[in-house]
């Protein structure tokens, strides 16, 4: 789906005169992992500075809706557009950036988020048992030290098959950002550059 362009509100007076054009892509996917008891929708949001081409762009994840925006082209800028074929090409490129692996810790009943790295999921699993481990160590329980290894060793990895990660919808459009603002994730999230590895 091709979306109309939008213009993000300026961060301060006079910022509108310095606008940068970004290409934004939102993917809606169905994740289906019945053996893990998982069936849900996932949203991927990626953006790249527009360079007049549809391949090899510097993609990054971003969180939409962080700033107010108006529909339409801003005044005084050259019009930009994509054909349906170009939009489809962009979607294929972004699909290649999506992670192809997910993780499960059955003893804890935890499943990774679609864009969660193994290290982040491992940390979340360890955090879930941190209090138990700490209390066991205080009691000098020798089994407490083994819990960490058991949790890590019990994490299952799964490479997603096409039928387990189905693209339901793709939205592609241009957005104009004023100086001081650009597509990004909140500061507490790690920004992942294109080619390295999203939950929307």
Coordinates of C-alpha atoms in Angstrom, one line a residue:
X1 CA 0.0 0.0 0.0
X2 CA 1.4 3.4 -1.0
X3 CA 0.7 6.0 1.6
X4 CA 0.5 9.8 0.9
X5 CA 3.5 11.8 2.1
X6 CA 3.5 13.4 5.5
X7 CA 5.3 16.2 7.2
X8 CA 6.5 16.0 10.8
X9 CA 5.9 19.1 12.9
X10 CA 9.1 21.2 13.5
X11 CA 11.0 20.9 16.7
X12 CA 11.2 24.7 17.0
X13 CA 10.5 27.9 15.2
X14 CA 12.3 28.2 11.9
X15 CA 13.1 24.4 11.8
X16 CA 10.7 23.8 8.9
X17 CA 13.1 25.4 6.4
X18 CA 15.6 22.5 6.8
X19 CA 13.6 19.4 5.9
X20 CA 15.0 15.9 5.1
X21 CA 13.0 13.3 3.2
X22 CA 12.8 9.8 4.5
X23 CA 11.3 6.7 3.1
X24 CA 9.2 4.8 5.7
X25 CA 8.0 1.2 5.6
X26 CA 5.6 -0.6 7.9
X27 CA 5.2 -4.3 7.7
X28 CA 2.4 -6.3 9.3
X29 CA 3.2 -9.9 9.8
X30 CA 1.5 -12.9 11.3
X31 CA 3.7 -15.1 13.5
X32 CA 2.5 -18.6 13.9
X33 CA 4.4 -21.0 16.2
X34 CA 1.8 -23.4 17.5
X35 CA 4.4 -25.6 19.2
X36 CA 5.3 -22.7 21.4
X37 CA 1.7 -21.6 21.9
X38 CA 2.3 -18.4 19.9
X39 CA 0.0 -16.8 17.3
X40 CA 0.2 -13.1 17.0
X41 CA 0.6 -10.0 14.8
X42 CA 3.9 -8.2 14.7
X43 CA 4.7 -4.8 13.2
X44 CA 8.0 -3.8 11.8
X45 CA 8.8 -0.1 11.2
X46 CA 11.9 0.8 9.1
X47 CA 13.0 4.1 7.6
X48 CA 15.9 5.3 5.4
X49 CA 17.0 8.8 4.2
X50 CA 15.7 9.2 0.7
X51 CA 18.5 9.3 -1.9
X52 CA 16.5 9.0 -5.0
X53 CA 17.0 5.2 -5.3
X54 CA 15.2 2.2 -4.1
X55 CA 18.1 -0.2 -3.3
X56 CA 20.9 -0.1 -0.8
X57 CA 19.3 2.5 1.5
X58 CA 20.6 3.0 5.0
X59 CA 17.7 1.4 6.8
X60 CA 17.1 1.8 10.5
X61 CA 14.2 0.8 12.8
X62 CA 12.0 3.6 14.2
X63 CA 8.9 4.1 16.3
X64 CA 6.1 5.9 14.5
X65 CA 3.9 8.4 16.2
X66 CA 6.7 10.0 18.3
X67 CA 5.9 13.4 16.8
X68 CA 2.8 15.0 15.3
X69 CA 2.6 15.1 11.5
X70 CA 0.4 16.5 8.8
X71 CA -0.6 14.7 5.7
X72 CA 0.8 16.1 2.5
X73 CA 3.9 17.5 0.9
X74 CA 5.5 20.5 2.6
X75 CA 5.8 23.7 0.6
X76 CA 8.9 24.5 -1.3
X77 CA 10.2 20.9 -1.8
X78 CA 10.5 18.8 -4.9
X79 CA 7.7 16.2 -5.2
X80 CA 8.7 12.6 -4.6
X81 CA 6.9 9.5 -5.5
X82 CA 7.3 5.7 -6.0
X83 CA 5.7 3.4 -8.5
X84 CA 4.0 0.2 -7.2
X85 CA 6.9 -1.8 -8.6
X86 CA 9.4 0.4 -6.8
X87 CA 7.5 0.1 -3.5
X88 CA 7.4 -3.7 -3.9
X89 CA 11.2 -3.7 -4.4
X90 CA 11.6 -1.6 -1.3
X91 CA 9.4 -4.0 0.7
X92 CA 11.5 -7.0 -0.5
X93 CA 14.7 -5.3 0.7
X94 CA 13.3 -4.5 4.1
X95 CA 12.0 -8.1 4.5
X96 CA 15.6 -9.2 4.1
X97 CA 16.5 -7.2 7.2
X98 CA 14.0 -8.9 9.5
X99 CA 15.4 -11.4 12.0
X100 CA 14.9 -15.0 11.0
X101 CA 15.2 -16.6 14.4
X102 CA 13.2 -16.6 17.6
X103 CA 13.7 -18.1 21.1
X104 CA 11.8 -20.0 23.7
X105 CA 12.4 -20.9 27.3
X106 CA 9.8 -23.6 28.1
X107 CA 10.5 -23.9 31.8
X108 CA 9.8 -20.2 32.2
X109 CA 7.1 -20.0 29.5
X110 CA 8.8 -17.2 27.8
X111 CA 9.0 -16.5 24.0
X112 CA 11.1 -13.8 22.5
X113 CA 9.7 -10.8 20.8
X114 CA 10.0 -10.9 17.0
X115 CA 12.9 -8.4 17.0
X116 CA 14.5 -9.5 20.3
X117 CA 18.1 -10.6 20.0
X118 CA 19.3 -13.8 21.7
X119 CA 21.3 -11.8 24.2
X120 CA 18.3 -9.6 25.1
X121 CA 16.1 -12.6 25.5
X122 CA 18.7 -14.4 27.6
X123 CA 18.9 -11.3 29.9
X124 CA 15.1 -11.3 30.2
X125 CA 15.1 -15.0 31.2
X126 CA 17.8 -14.5 33.8
X127 CA 16.0 -11.5 35.2
X128 CA 12.9 -13.7 35.7
X129 CA 14.9 -16.0 38.0
X130 CA 17.2 -13.4 39.6
X131 CA 15.3 -13.2 42.8
X132 CA 15.1 -17.0 43.2
X133 CA 18.9 -17.3 42.6
X134 CA 19.7 -14.5 45.0
X135 CA 17.6 -16.0 47.7
X136 CA 19.2 -19.4 47.2
X137 CA 22.7 -18.0 47.4
X138 CA 21.8 -16.3 50.6
X139 CA 20.7 -19.7 52.0
X140 CA 23.9 -21.2 50.7
X141 CA 21.8 -23.5 48.5
X142 CA 24.3 -25.2 46.1
X143 CA 21.5 -25.7 43.5
X144 CA 21.1 -21.9 43.2
X145 CA 24.2 -21.5 41.2
X146 CA 23.1 -24.1 38.8
X147 CA 19.8 -22.3 38.0
X148 CA 21.5 -19.8 35.7
X149 CA 23.1 -22.5 33.6
X150 CA 19.9 -24.5 33.4
X151 CA 18.0 -21.4 32.2
X152 CA 20.5 -20.6 29.5
X153 CA 20.9 -24.2 28.4
X154 CA 17.1 -24.6 28.2
X155 CA 16.6 -21.8 25.7
X156 CA 15.4 -23.1 22.3
X157 CA 16.2 -21.5 19.0
X158 CA 14.0 -21.7 16.0
X159 CA 14.7 -20.5 12.4
X160 CA 11.4 -19.2 11.1
X161 CA 9.9 -20.9 8.0
X162 CA 8.0 -18.8 5.5
X163 CA 4.7 -20.1 6.7
X164 CA 5.6 -19.1 10.3
X165 CA 6.2 -15.5 9.3
X166 CA 3.6 -14.3 6.8
X167 CA 3.5 -10.8 5.4
X168 CA -0.1 -9.6 5.6
X169 CA 0.4 -5.9 4.7
X170 CA 3.1 -3.5 3.6
X171 CA 2.8 0.3 3.9
X172 CA 5.3 2.5 2.1
X173 CA 5.4 6.3 2.1
X174 CA 7.6 9.4 2.3
X175 CA 7.9 11.6 5.4
X176 CA 9.6 14.9 5.8
X177 CA 11.4 15.6 9.0
X178 CA 12.6 19.0 10.3
X179 CA 16.0 19.7 11.6
X180 CA 16.5 18.1 15.0
X181 CA 14.1 15.3 14.3
X182 CA 14.4 12.1 12.4
X183 CA 13.0 8.5 12.5
X184 CA 14.4 6.8 15.6
X185 CA 13.6 4.5 18.5
X186 CA 13.2 5.8 22.1
X187 CA 16.5 6.3 23.7
X188 CA 16.1 3.3 26.0
X189 CA 16.0 1.0 22.9
X190 CA 19.0 -0.1 20.9
X191 CA 18.9 1.2 17.3
X192 CA 19.6 -1.5 14.9
X193 CA 21.0 -0.5 11.5
X194 CA 20.0 -2.1 8.3
X195 CA 21.6 -5.4 7.7
X196 CA 22.2 -6.2 11.4
X197 CA 19.0 -7.3 12.4
X198 CA 12.6 -5.1 14.8
X199 CA 9.0 -5.3 17.3
X200 CA 6.8 -2.5 16.3

